[in-house]
């Protein structure tokens, strides 16, 4: 089946590295050389994830030439939904008037979108659904510790969406692969707010409702895992790295993207990068990149594209698509 429409949405407010120099002990030079990020978008307090998600989804439906009532399933990858429950997908379903669709969230951190894509693909392959909306959305600015320079410079808010449908045409999503390793949860987590550490004065005072990351460890695991799942998924699709027209990696750090591309022998001209403008938007990162690549002509009909991601859990995944 094919991706028949893409859409994305980012909040208007831009937070630059220079702005961050006023907030924590950092510099534009450090952030640029260590991460490649120059600025990120921040959602205003009255705009939760469901609004970003609905805006991206509306654009994806427009691109597909479909209405909300055409959808059978809505999957939203997010770790910053409007509430713990009900799901953000249900709120999106209501806003889109997608009255025939069932809707649920997927929690896989930065792999949320590719996990959702795989779930949506399986639903179509099994006959459970004809038309699926997959969204990746985050308002990470709400769970960032704005006094921690190790993390607050990295993240941003955004949403991206795709519509999946079986068209009968050749190509489409050729293969997806998903992986997890729950033994390393502590390297990237939001410790409190769930049943382990319910909200209390103490958890708020200790800033346990924010992102805690051991950046260096995550970096090493990310490069290794992204290389291996990229190769595994290409093999499942019967293709090689040299066959790819575009490589769309998770946008967390330019050095991770560069190291992964080198290991795969991918020239940087074939690698899509937009993290300089958005930072790490977790599950929104790949569908936002995909939509920008599609709309700017970097992805043309017939192109072979691979998306690869890595995130908290750990979770990692890839998908190979012939457009
Ligand atoms: O999306 C999920 C996956 N997440 C990721 O992929 C993130 C992976 N990790 C990374 O991208 C990188 O590890 C970071 C960008 C987070 C950090 O880069 P690093 O090269 O691993 O730096 P580091 O953590 O080893 O820190 C080096 C130094 C430290 O100072 P000392 O201890 O050497 O004196 C930090 O305190 O840089 C310092 N530092 C900063 N300095 C200025 C850390 N953050 C900052 C900052 N500004 N914002």
CSV table of C-alpha atoms and ligand atoms in Angstrom, one decimal:
chain,number,residue,atom,x,y,z
A,1,UNK,CA,0.0,0.0,0.0
A,2,UNK,CA,1.0,3.6,-0.6
A,3,UNK,CA,1.5,6.8,1.3
A,4,UNK,CA,-1.1,8.9,-0.7
A,5,UNK,CA,-0.8,12.2,1.2
A,6,UNK,CA,1.6,13.9,3.6
A,7,UNK,CA,1.1,17.0,5.9
A,8,UNK,CA,2.9,18.8,8.6
A,9,UNK,CA,2.4,21.7,11.0
A,10,UNK,CA,4.9,23.7,13.2
A,11,UNK,CA,4.0,26.4,15.6
A,12,UNK,CA,4.9,30.0,14.6
A,13,UNK,CA,7.1,30.9,17.6
A,14,UNK,CA,10.8,30.4,16.9
A,15,UNK,CA,13.3,29.9,19.7
A,16,UNK,CA,16.9,30.5,18.5
A,17,UNK,CA,20.2,29.4,20.0
A,18,UNK,CA,20.8,33.1,20.8
A,19,UNK,CA,17.5,33.1,22.7
A,20,UNK,CA,18.7,30.1,24.7
A,21,UNK,CA,21.9,31.9,25.6
A,22,UNK,CA,19.7,34.2,27.7
A,23,UNK,CA,18.1,31.2,29.5
A,24,UNK,CA,21.0,28.8,30.3
A,25,UNK,CA,24.8,28.7,30.3
A,26,UNK,CA,25.2,27.8,26.6
A,27,UNK,CA,26.3,29.3,23.3
A,28,UNK,CA,25.2,29.2,19.7
A,29,UNK,CA,28.6,27.9,18.9
A,30,UNK,CA,28.3,24.9,21.3
A,31,UNK,CA,24.8,24.0,20.1
A,32,UNK,CA,25.6,24.3,16.4
A,33,UNK,CA,28.8,22.3,16.5
A,34,UNK,CA,27.6,19.6,18.9
A,35,UNK,CA,24.1,19.1,17.4
A,36,UNK,CA,23.6,21.1,14.1
A,37,UNK,CA,20.5,22.8,15.6
A,38,UNK,CA,20.1,26.5,15.1
A,39,UNK,CA,16.4,27.1,16.1
A,40,UNK,CA,13.3,25.2,17.2
A,41,UNK,CA,9.5,25.9,17.3
A,42,UNK,CA,7.6,26.3,20.6
A,43,UNK,CA,3.9,25.8,20.9
A,44,UNK,CA,2.0,28.5,22.9
A,45,UNK,CA,0.4,27.4,26.1
A,46,UNK,CA,-3.1,27.3,24.6
A,47,UNK,CA,-2.0,25.0,21.8
A,48,UNK,CA,-1.7,21.3,22.9
A,49,UNK,CA,-0.5,18.4,20.8
A,50,UNK,CA,-4.1,17.6,19.5
A,51,UNK,CA,-4.2,21.0,17.7
A,52,UNK,CA,-0.8,20.5,16.0
A,53,UNK,CA,-1.8,16.9,15.1
A,54,UNK,CA,-5.2,18.0,13.6
A,55,UNK,CA,-3.5,20.7,11.5
A,56,UNK,CA,-1.0,18.3,10.1
A,57,UNK,CA,-3.7,15.7,9.5
A,58,UNK,CA,-5.9,18.2,7.7
A,59,UNK,CA,-3.0,18.9,5.3
A,60,UNK,CA,-2.3,15.2,4.8
A,61,UNK,CA,-6.0,14.6,4.0
A,62,UNK,CA,-6.1,17.5,1.6
A,63,UNK,CA,-3.0,16.2,-0.2
A,64,UNK,CA,-4.7,12.8,-0.5
A,65,UNK,CA,-7.9,14.4,-1.7
A,66,UNK,CA,-9.9,12.7,1.2
A,67,UNK,CA,-12.1,13.7,4.0
A,68,UNK,CA,-12.1,12.7,7.7
A,69,UNK,CA,-15.1,10.4,7.0
A,70,UNK,CA,-12.9,8.3,4.6
A,71,UNK,CA,-10.7,7.2,7.5
A,72,UNK,CA,-11.0,3.7,9.1
A,73,UNK,CA,-8.1,4.0,11.6
A,74,UNK,CA,-6.2,6.9,13.2
A,75,UNK,CA,-2.9,6.1,14.9
A,76,UNK,CA,-1.1,8.9,16.8
A,77,UNK,CA,2.5,8.4,17.9
A,78,UNK,CA,3.3,10.7,20.9
A,79,UNK,CA,4.7,10.9,24.4
A,80,UNK,CA,3.3,14.4,24.9
A,81,UNK,CA,-0.4,13.8,24.3
A,82,UNK,CA,-3.0,16.3,25.7
A,83,UNK,CA,-3.7,14.0,28.7
A,84,UNK,CA,-2.6,10.6,30.0
A,85,UNK,CA,-6.0,9.4,28.8
A,86,UNK,CA,-8.1,9.5,26.8
A,87,UNK,CA,-5.8,9.3,23.8
A,88,UNK,CA,-4.9,12.2,21.6
A,89,UNK,CA,-6.0,10.2,18.6
A,90,UNK,CA,-9.6,10.3,19.9
A,91,UNK,CA,-9.5,14.1,20.1
A,92,UNK,CA,-8.0,14.2,16.5
A,93,UNK,CA,-10.8,11.9,15.4
A,94,UNK,CA,-13.4,14.2,16.7
A,95,UNK,CA,-11.8,17.4,15.2
A,96,UNK,CA,-11.5,15.7,11.8
A,97,UNK,CA,-15.1,14.4,11.9
A,98,UNK,CA,-13.7,11.0,11.3
A,99,UNK,CA,-16.8,9.3,12.6
A,100,UNK,CA,-16.1,5.9,11.0
A,101,UNK,CA,-12.5,5.6,12.4
A,102,UNK,CA,-11.2,3.9,15.5
A,103,UNK,CA,-8.4,5.8,17.1
A,104,UNK,CA,-5.5,5.1,19.5
A,105,UNK,CA,-2.1,6.4,20.5
A,106,UNK,CA,1.2,4.6,20.2
A,107,UNK,CA,3.9,5.2,22.8
A,108,UNK,CA,7.3,4.5,21.3
A,109,UNK,CA,9.1,7.9,21.9
A,110,UNK,CA,11.0,9.0,18.8
A,111,UNK,CA,10.0,5.8,17.1
A,112,UNK,CA,6.3,6.6,17.6
A,113,UNK,CA,5.6,7.5,13.9
A,114,UNK,CA,7.4,4.5,12.4
A,115,UNK,CA,5.7,2.2,14.9
A,116,UNK,CA,2.4,3.8,13.9
A,117,UNK,CA,3.2,3.4,10.2
A,118,UNK,CA,3.8,-0.3,10.7
A,119,UNK,CA,0.6,-0.8,12.7
A,120,UNK,CA,-1.4,1.1,10.0
A,121,UNK,CA,0.2,-1.0,7.3
A,122,UNK,CA,-0.6,-4.2,9.1
A,123,UNK,CA,-4.3,-3.0,9.6
A,124,UNK,CA,-4.6,-2.6,5.8
A,125,UNK,CA,-2.8,-5.8,4.9
A,126,UNK,CA,-5.0,-7.8,7.3
A,127,UNK,CA,-8.2,-6.2,5.8
A,128,UNK,CA,-9.1,-4.5,9.1
A,129,UNK,CA,-8.9,-1.0,7.4
A,130,UNK,CA,-8.8,0.5,4.0
A,131,UNK,CA,-7.6,4.0,4.8
A,132,UNK,CA,-5.4,4.9,7.8
A,133,UNK,CA,-4.1,8.2,9.1
A,134,UNK,CA,-0.8,8.0,11.0
A,135,UNK,CA,0.4,11.1,12.9
A,136,UNK,CA,3.5,11.9,14.9
A,137,UNK,CA,3.1,14.8,17.2
A,138,UNK,CA,5.0,16.3,20.2
A,139,UNK,CA,4.9,19.4,22.4
A,140,UNK,CA,8.2,18.5,24.0
A,141,UNK,CA,8.7,22.1,25.2
A,142,UNK,CA,6.1,21.2,27.9
A,143,UNK,CA,8.3,18.4,29.4
A,144,UNK,CA,11.7,20.0,29.0
A,145,UNK,CA,13.7,21.2,32.1
A,146,UNK,CA,14.4,24.7,31.0
A,147,UNK,CA,17.2,24.9,33.6
A,148,UNK,CA,19.1,21.9,32.2
A,149,UNK,CA,21.4,22.9,29.4
A,150,UNK,CA,22.2,19.3,28.6
A,151,UNK,CA,18.6,18.7,27.3
A,152,UNK,CA,16.7,22.0,26.9
A,153,UNK,CA,18.6,23.1,23.8
A,154,UNK,CA,17.8,19.9,21.9
A,155,UNK,CA,14.0,19.7,21.5
A,156,UNK,CA,11.1,21.3,19.7
A,157,UNK,CA,7.4,21.1,18.9
A,158,UNK,CA,5.8,19.9,15.7
A,159,UNK,CA,3.4,17.5,14.0
A,160,UNK,CA,3.5,15.4,10.8
A,161,UNK,CA,1.0,13.0,9.2
A,162,UNK,CA,0.5,10.6,6.4
A,163,UNK,CA,-2.5,8.9,4.8
A,164,UNK,CA,-2.1,5.2,3.9
A,165,UNK,CA,-4.3,3.3,1.4
A,166,UNK,CA,-4.0,0.3,-0.9
A,167,UNK,CA,-4.0,1.6,-4.4
A,168,UNK,CA,-3.2,-1.6,-6.3
A,169,UNK,CA,-0.2,0.1,-7.9
A,170,UNK,CA,3.2,-1.4,-7.6
A,171,UNK,CA,5.6,-0.1,-5.0
A,172,UNK,CA,4.4,1.6,-1.8
A,173,UNK,CA,5.6,0.6,1.7
A,174,UNK,CA,7.9,-2.4,0.8
A,175,UNK,CA,9.1,-3.3,4.4
A,176,UNK,CA,9.1,-2.1,8.0
A,177,UNK,CA,11.1,-3.4,10.9
A,178,UNK,CA,10.6,-2.5,14.6
A,179,UNK,CA,12.9,-3.2,17.6
A,180,UNK,CA,12.9,-2.5,21.4
A,181,UNK,CA,15.3,-3.0,24.3
A,182,UNK,CA,13.6,-2.3,27.6
A,183,UNK,CA,16.8,-2.9,29.7
A,184,UNK,CA,18.0,0.6,29.1
A,185,UNK,CA,14.9,2.7,30.1
A,186,UNK,CA,16.9,4.8,32.5
A,187,UNK,CA,19.1,6.3,29.7
A,188,UNK,CA,16.2,8.3,28.3
A,189,UNK,CA,13.0,8.9,30.3
A,190,UNK,CA,10.5,11.1,32.0
A,191,UNK,CA,10.7,9.5,35.5
A,192,UNK,CA,7.4,10.7,37.1
A,193,UNK,CA,3.8,11.2,36.2
A,194,UNK,CA,2.9,7.6,35.8
A,195,UNK,CA,2.0,4.8,38.2
A,196,UNK,CA,5.7,4.4,39.2
A,197,UNK,CA,6.0,7.9,40.6
A,198,UNK,CA,2.6,9.6,40.6
A,199,UNK,CA,2.6,13.4,40.7
A,200,UNK,CA,3.4,14.8,44.1
A,201,UNK,CA,5.0,18.0,45.4
A,202,UNK,CA,8.3,16.1,45.7
A,203,UNK,CA,8.3,14.9,42.1
A,204,UNK,CA,7.6,18.4,40.9
A,205,UNK,CA,10.3,19.9,43.1
A,206,UNK,CA,12.8,17.4,41.9
A,207,UNK,CA,11.8,18.1,38.3
A,208,UNK,CA,11.0,14.5,37.6
A,209,UNK,CA,8.2,15.4,35.1
A,210,UNK,CA,10.9,16.4,32.6
A,211,UNK,CA,13.1,14.7,30.1
A,212,UNK,CA,16.2,13.0,31.7
A,213,UNK,CA,18.8,11.8,29.2
A,214,UNK,CA,22.2,10.4,29.3
A,215,UNK,CA,23.1,12.0,25.9
A,216,UNK,CA,26.4,10.4,25.3
A,217,UNK,CA,25.1,6.8,25.9
A,218,UNK,CA,22.1,7.4,23.7
A,219,UNK,CA,24.3,8.8,21.0
A,220,UNK,CA,26.4,5.6,20.7
A,221,UNK,CA,23.4,3.2,20.8
A,222,UNK,CA,21.5,5.4,18.2
A,223,UNK,CA,24.3,5.2,15.6
A,224,UNK,CA,24.7,1.4,15.9
A,225,UNK,CA,21.0,0.7,16.0
A,226,UNK,CA,20.1,3.0,13.1
A,227,UNK,CA,22.7,1.4,10.9
A,228,UNK,CA,21.6,-2.1,11.6
A,229,UNK,CA,17.9,-1.6,11.3
A,230,UNK,CA,18.4,0.4,8.1
A,231,UNK,CA,20.3,-2.5,6.5
A,232,UNK,CA,17.9,-5.1,7.9
A,233,UNK,CA,14.9,-3.3,6.4
A,234,UNK,CA,16.5,-2.7,3.0
A,235,UNK,CA,17.3,-6.4,2.8
A,236,UNK,CA,13.7,-7.2,3.7
A,237,UNK,CA,12.7,-5.0,0.8
A,238,UNK,CA,15.3,-6.6,-1.5
A,239,UNK,CA,17.3,-3.4,-1.9
A,240,UNK,CA,20.7,-2.0,-1.1
A,241,UNK,CA,21.8,1.4,0.3
A,242,UNK,CA,23.0,2.4,-3.2
A,243,UNK,CA,19.4,2.0,-4.5
A,244,UNK,CA,18.1,4.7,-2.3
A,245,UNK,CA,17.1,8.1,-3.7
A,246,UNK,CA,16.6,9.6,-0.3
A,247,UNK,CA,17.4,8.7,3.3
A,248,UNK,CA,15.2,10.3,5.9
A,249,UNK,CA,16.7,9.8,9.4
A,250,UNK,CA,15.3,10.9,12.7
A,251,UNK,CA,16.4,14.4,13.3
A,252,UNK,CA,18.1,14.3,16.7
A,253,UNK,CA,21.7,15.4,16.1
A,254,UNK,CA,23.6,16.1,12.9
A,255,UNK,CA,26.6,14.1,14.1
A,256,UNK,CA,24.3,11.0,14.6
A,257,UNK,CA,22.9,11.5,11.1
A,258,UNK,CA,26.4,11.9,9.6
A,259,UNK,CA,27.9,8.9,11.4
A,260,UNK,CA,24.9,6.7,10.3
A,261,UNK,CA,25.1,7.8,6.7
A,262,UNK,CA,28.9,7.2,6.6
A,263,UNK,CA,28.4,3.6,7.9
A,264,UNK,CA,25.8,3.0,5.2
A,265,UNK,CA,27.9,4.6,2.5
A,266,UNK,CA,25.2,7.2,1.8
A,267,UNK,CA,26.5,10.5,0.4
A,268,UNK,CA,25.0,13.5,2.4
A,269,UNK,CA,23.3,14.8,-0.8
A,270,UNK,CA,20.9,11.8,-0.5
A,271,UNK,CA,20.2,12.5,3.2
A,272,UNK,CA,17.4,14.8,4.3
A,273,UNK,CA,18.3,17.2,7.1
A,274,UNK,CA,16.0,19.9,8.6
A,275,UNK,CA,17.0,19.7,12.3
A,276,UNK,CA,18.8,23.0,12.0
A,277,UNK,CA,15.3,24.6,11.9
A,278,UNK,CA,13.3,22.4,14.2
A,279,UNK,CA,15.6,20.5,16.6
A,280,UNK,CA,14.6,17.1,17.8
A,281,UNK,CA,10.8,16.8,17.6
A,282,UNK,CA,10.7,13.1,18.6
A,283,UNK,CA,7.8,11.2,16.9
A,284,UNK,CA,7.1,14.3,14.7
A,285,UNK,CA,10.6,14.4,13.3
A,286,UNK,CA,10.2,11.8,10.4
A,287,UNK,CA,6.8,12.8,9.1
A,288,UNK,CA,7.7,16.5,9.2
A,289,UNK,CA,10.9,15.7,7.2
A,290,UNK,CA,9.0,13.5,4.8
A,291,UNK,CA,6.4,16.2,4.2
A,292,UNK,CA,9.0,18.9,3.6
A,293,UNK,CA,10.9,16.5,1.3
A,294,UNK,CA,7.8,15.7,-0.7
A,295,UNK,CA,6.6,19.2,-1.0
A,296,UNK,CA,10.0,20.6,-2.0
A,297,UNK,CA,10.4,18.0,-4.8
A,298,UNK,CA,13.1,16.0,-3.0
A,299,UNK,CA,10.8,12.9,-3.3
A,300,UNK,CA,9.4,12.3,-6.7
A,301,UNK,CA,7.1,9.5,-7.9
A,302,UNK,CA,9.0,6.3,-8.2
A,303,UNK,CA,11.8,7.3,-5.7
A,304,UNK,CA,13.1,4.8,-3.2
A,305,UNK,CA,13.1,6.3,0.3
A,306,UNK,CA,14.2,4.9,3.6
A,307,UNK,CA,13.1,6.3,7.0
A,308,UNK,CA,15.1,5.3,10.2
A,309,UNK,CA,14.7,6.3,13.8
A,310,UNK,CA,15.9,5.6,17.3
A,311,UNK,CA,14.5,6.7,20.7
A,312,UNK,CA,13.6,6.1,24.3
A,313,UNK,CA,12.7,2.7,25.4
A,314,UNK,CA,15.0,2.0,23.7
A,315,UNK,CA,13.0,1.7,20.5
A,316,UNK,CA,14.2,1.8,16.9
A,317,UNK,CA,12.7,1.2,13.5
A,318,UNK,CA,12.9,1.7,9.8
A,319,UNK,CA,10.6,1.7,6.7
A,320,UNK,CA,11.4,1.4,3.0
A,321,UNK,CA,9.0,3.0,0.6
A,322,UNK,CA,8.9,3.2,-3.2
A,323,UNK,CA,6.9,6.4,-3.8
B,1,LIG,O1,15.7,11.5,20.1
B,1,LIG,C1,16.1,10.5,21.0
B,1,LIG,C2,17.5,10.2,20.8
B,1,LIG,N1,18.3,11.3,21.4
B,1,LIG,C3,19.4,11.5,20.9
B,1,LIG,O2,19.8,11.0,19.9
B,1,LIG,C4,20.4,12.4,21.6
B,1,LIG,C5,21.8,11.8,21.6
B,1,LIG,N2,22.8,12.6,22.2
B,1,LIG,C6,23.3,13.7,21.7
B,1,LIG,O3,22.9,14.2,20.7
B,1,LIG,C7,24.6,14.3,22.4
B,1,LIG,O4,25.1,13.4,23.3
B,1,LIG,C8,24.3,15.7,23.1
B,1,LIG,C9,24.1,16.7,22.0
B,1,LIG,C10,23.1,15.5,24.0
B,1,LIG,C11,25.5,16.0,23.9
B,1,LIG,O5,26.7,16.1,23.1
B,1,LIG,P1,28.0,15.4,23.6
B,1,LIG,O6,29.1,15.6,22.6
B,1,LIG,O7,27.7,13.9,23.9
B,1,LIG,O8,28.4,16.2,24.9
B,1,LIG,P2,28.5,15.7,26.4
B,1,LIG,O9,27.2,15.3,26.9
B,1,LIG,O10,29.6,14.7,26.5
B,1,LIG,O11,29.0,17.0,27.1
B,1,LIG,C12,30.2,17.6,26.8
B,1,LIG,C13,30.3,18.9,27.6
B,1,LIG,C14,30.0,18.7,29.1
B,1,LIG,O12,30.9,19.5,29.8
B,1,LIG,P3,32.2,18.9,30.6
B,1,LIG,O13,31.6,17.9,31.5
B,1,LIG,O14,33.0,18.2,29.5
B,1,LIG,O15,32.8,20.1,31.2
B,1,LIG,C15,28.6,19.3,29.2
B,1,LIG,O16,28.4,19.9,30.5
B,1,LIG,O17,29.4,19.9,27.1
B,1,LIG,C16,28.7,20.4,28.2
B,1,LIG,N3,27.4,20.8,27.7
B,1,LIG,C17,27.1,22.0,27.3
B,1,LIG,N4,27.8,23.2,27.1
B,1,LIG,C18,27.2,24.2,26.6
B,1,LIG,C19,26.3,20.0,27.7
B,1,LIG,N5,25.2,20.8,27.2
B,1,LIG,C20,25.7,22.0,26.9
B,1,LIG,C21,25.2,23.2,26.3
B,1,LIG,N6,25.9,24.3,26.2
B,1,LIG,N7,23.9,23.2,26.0
